[in-house]
């Protein structure tokens, strides 16, 4: 739960916003609360640039695109969960700091107070690989291997948050970005196939360099 929760009211005539705080005791009541803005001086930008390998069936219909994208996101998440997450050091000669997902260590304890951003690396023996089998009759043995570099960012407003949760959000961002890029590429390729009916099937997909999650 939320300790000392506040109630927000809006005056219908003046549109004035007022925060109220519950006070107990012999005469419990809602009283005006003094709310101050937070400057977020401790905010920290966590980011990653992660190379991915996606193997997907090419001959997919529109009905199968959602299923393929879902499997890609699950596959990327699983691949990154098997990898070792590490915080890149601020100094070049300093060692990597491995993220322990079994620990409740906070972001504050794992980073320097003066730092404003930190890079997170997902360490693998090569690139993170996500293989998607055929979906809904698209398993014709024709697959395409796609390589891409995904950049994801998370802003941590409170460094008292657990490090593993922040890195988990970053990992989910990588998977979501890869899935949305693939979705746009498959939709555009399907439109091209419809326009060029009877022509030779293209040998590759063009992933957009940037996409926004929906």
mmCIF file of C-alpha atoms in Angstrom, residues 30-121:
data_model
loop_
_atom_site.group_PDB
_atom_site.id
_atom_site.type_symbol
_atom_site.label_atom_id
_atom_site.label_comp_id
_atom_site.label_asym_id
_atom_site.label_seq_id
_atom_site.Cartn_x
_atom_site.Cartn_y
_atom_site.Cartn_z
ATOM 1 C CA UNK A 30 -9.219 15.485 5.293
ATOM 2 C CA UNK A 31 -7.056 18.574 5.573
ATOM 3 C CA UNK A 32 -5.166 20.516 2.859
ATOM 4 C CA UNK A 33 -1.720 19.001 2.227
ATOM 5 C CA UNK A 34 1.431 20.961 1.413
ATOM 6 C CA UNK A 35 2.818 19.293 -1.694
ATOM 7 C CA UNK A 36 6.228 20.288 -3.010
ATOM 8 C CA UNK A 37 7.609 19.492 -6.418
ATOM 9 C CA UNK A 38 10.449 17.016 -6.766
ATOM 10 C CA UNK A 39 13.488 18.222 -8.717
ATOM 11 C CA UNK A 40 14.649 14.615 -9.240
ATOM 12 C CA UNK A 41 18.252 15.537 -8.514
ATOM 13 C CA UNK A 42 19.104 11.864 -8.061
ATOM 14 C CA UNK A 43 17.711 10.791 -11.436
ATOM 15 C CA UNK A 44 19.899 8.315 -13.301
ATOM 16 C CA UNK A 45 19.805 7.359 -16.989
ATOM 17 C CA UNK A 46 20.462 3.667 -17.591
ATOM 18 C CA UNK A 47 20.959 2.602 -21.203
ATOM 19 C CA UNK A 48 22.141 -0.295 -23.289
ATOM 20 C CA UNK A 49 23.181 -0.954 -26.886
ATOM 21 C CA UNK A 50 22.554 -4.653 -27.433
ATOM 22 C CA UNK A 51 23.227 -6.616 -30.659
ATOM 23 C CA UNK A 52 20.527 -9.172 -31.520
ATOM 24 C CA UNK A 53 20.121 -12.022 -34.003
ATOM 25 C CA UNK A 54 16.539 -12.854 -35.034
ATOM 26 C CA UNK A 55 15.632 -15.906 -37.117
ATOM 27 C CA UNK A 56 12.043 -15.635 -38.386
ATOM 28 C CA UNK A 57 9.873 -17.278 -41.079
ATOM 29 C CA UNK A 58 9.502 -15.075 -44.146
ATOM 30 C CA UNK A 59 6.294 -16.376 -45.701
ATOM 31 C CA UNK A 60 3.959 -15.115 -42.964
ATOM 32 C CA UNK A 61 0.438 -13.815 -43.416
ATOM 33 C CA UNK A 62 -0.936 -10.780 -41.631
ATOM 34 C CA UNK A 63 -2.769 -13.059 -39.187
ATOM 35 C CA UNK A 64 0.555 -14.542 -38.092
ATOM 36 C CA UNK A 65 2.506 -11.313 -37.608
ATOM 37 C CA UNK A 66 1.236 -10.772 -34.064
ATOM 38 C CA UNK A 67 2.165 -14.337 -33.128
ATOM 39 C CA UNK A 68 5.655 -13.982 -34.622
ATOM 40 C CA UNK A 69 6.259 -10.641 -32.882
ATOM 41 C CA UNK A 70 5.094 -12.116 -29.573
ATOM 42 C CA UNK A 71 7.475 -15.061 -29.942
ATOM 43 C CA UNK A 72 10.331 -12.760 -30.869
ATOM 44 C CA UNK A 73 9.792 -10.647 -27.766
ATOM 45 C CA UNK A 74 9.608 -13.767 -25.593
ATOM 46 C CA UNK A 75 12.707 -15.196 -27.277
ATOM 47 C CA UNK A 76 14.724 -12.002 -26.839
ATOM 48 C CA UNK A 77 13.676 -11.758 -23.188
ATOM 49 C CA UNK A 78 14.675 -15.382 -22.588
ATOM 50 C CA UNK A 79 18.027 -14.879 -24.343
ATOM 51 C CA UNK A 80 18.811 -11.793 -22.276
ATOM 52 C CA UNK A 81 17.778 -13.571 -19.080
ATOM 53 C CA UNK A 82 20.420 -16.210 -19.819
ATOM 54 C CA UNK A 83 23.057 -13.551 -20.397
ATOM 55 C CA UNK A 84 25.075 -11.803 -17.692
ATOM 56 C CA UNK A 85 24.043 -8.211 -17.040
ATOM 57 C CA UNK A 86 26.851 -5.881 -16.009
ATOM 58 C CA UNK A 87 27.219 -2.192 -15.271
ATOM 59 C CA UNK A 88 29.946 -0.573 -17.343
ATOM 60 C CA UNK A 89 32.442 1.342 -15.173
ATOM 61 C CA UNK A 90 32.890 5.095 -15.406
ATOM 62 C CA UNK A 91 36.668 4.657 -15.565
ATOM 63 C CA UNK A 92 38.165 2.700 -18.438
ATOM 64 C CA UNK A 93 40.502 0.699 -16.197
ATOM 65 C CA UNK A 94 37.776 -0.302 -13.721
ATOM 66 C CA UNK A 95 36.158 -3.769 -13.858
ATOM 67 C CA UNK A 96 32.567 -4.473 -14.861
ATOM 68 C CA UNK A 97 30.043 -4.717 -12.023
ATOM 69 C CA UNK A 98 27.930 -7.861 -12.391
ATOM 70 C CA UNK A 99 24.221 -7.517 -11.578
ATOM 71 C CA UNK A 100 23.035 -10.134 -9.069
ATOM 72 C CA UNK A 101 19.334 -10.790 -9.749
ATOM 73 C CA UNK A 102 19.066 -12.665 -6.467
ATOM 74 C CA UNK A 103 20.081 -9.580 -4.495
ATOM 75 C CA UNK A 104 17.957 -6.658 -3.314
ATOM 76 C CA UNK A 105 20.819 -4.225 -3.892
ATOM 77 C CA UNK A 106 19.652 -0.716 -4.737
ATOM 78 C CA UNK A 107 20.699 1.432 -7.658
ATOM 79 C CA UNK A 108 22.239 3.855 -5.160
ATOM 80 C CA UNK A 109 24.528 1.176 -3.725
ATOM 81 C CA UNK A 110 25.657 0.024 -7.171
ATOM 82 C CA UNK A 111 26.392 3.406 -8.758
ATOM 83 C CA UNK A 112 28.412 6.494 -7.957
ATOM 84 C CA UNK A 113 26.583 9.433 -6.416
ATOM 85 C CA UNK A 114 28.056 11.785 -8.997
ATOM 86 C CA UNK A 115 27.050 9.672 -11.986
ATOM 87 C CA UNK A 116 24.175 10.819 -14.168
ATOM 88 C CA UNK A 117 24.132 7.866 -16.536
ATOM 89 C CA UNK A 118 25.363 4.294 -16.641
ATOM 90 C CA UNK A 119 25.628 1.775 -19.457
ATOM 91 C CA UNK A 120 24.352 -1.759 -18.978
ATOM 92 C CA UNK A 121 25.898 -4.575 -21.016
#
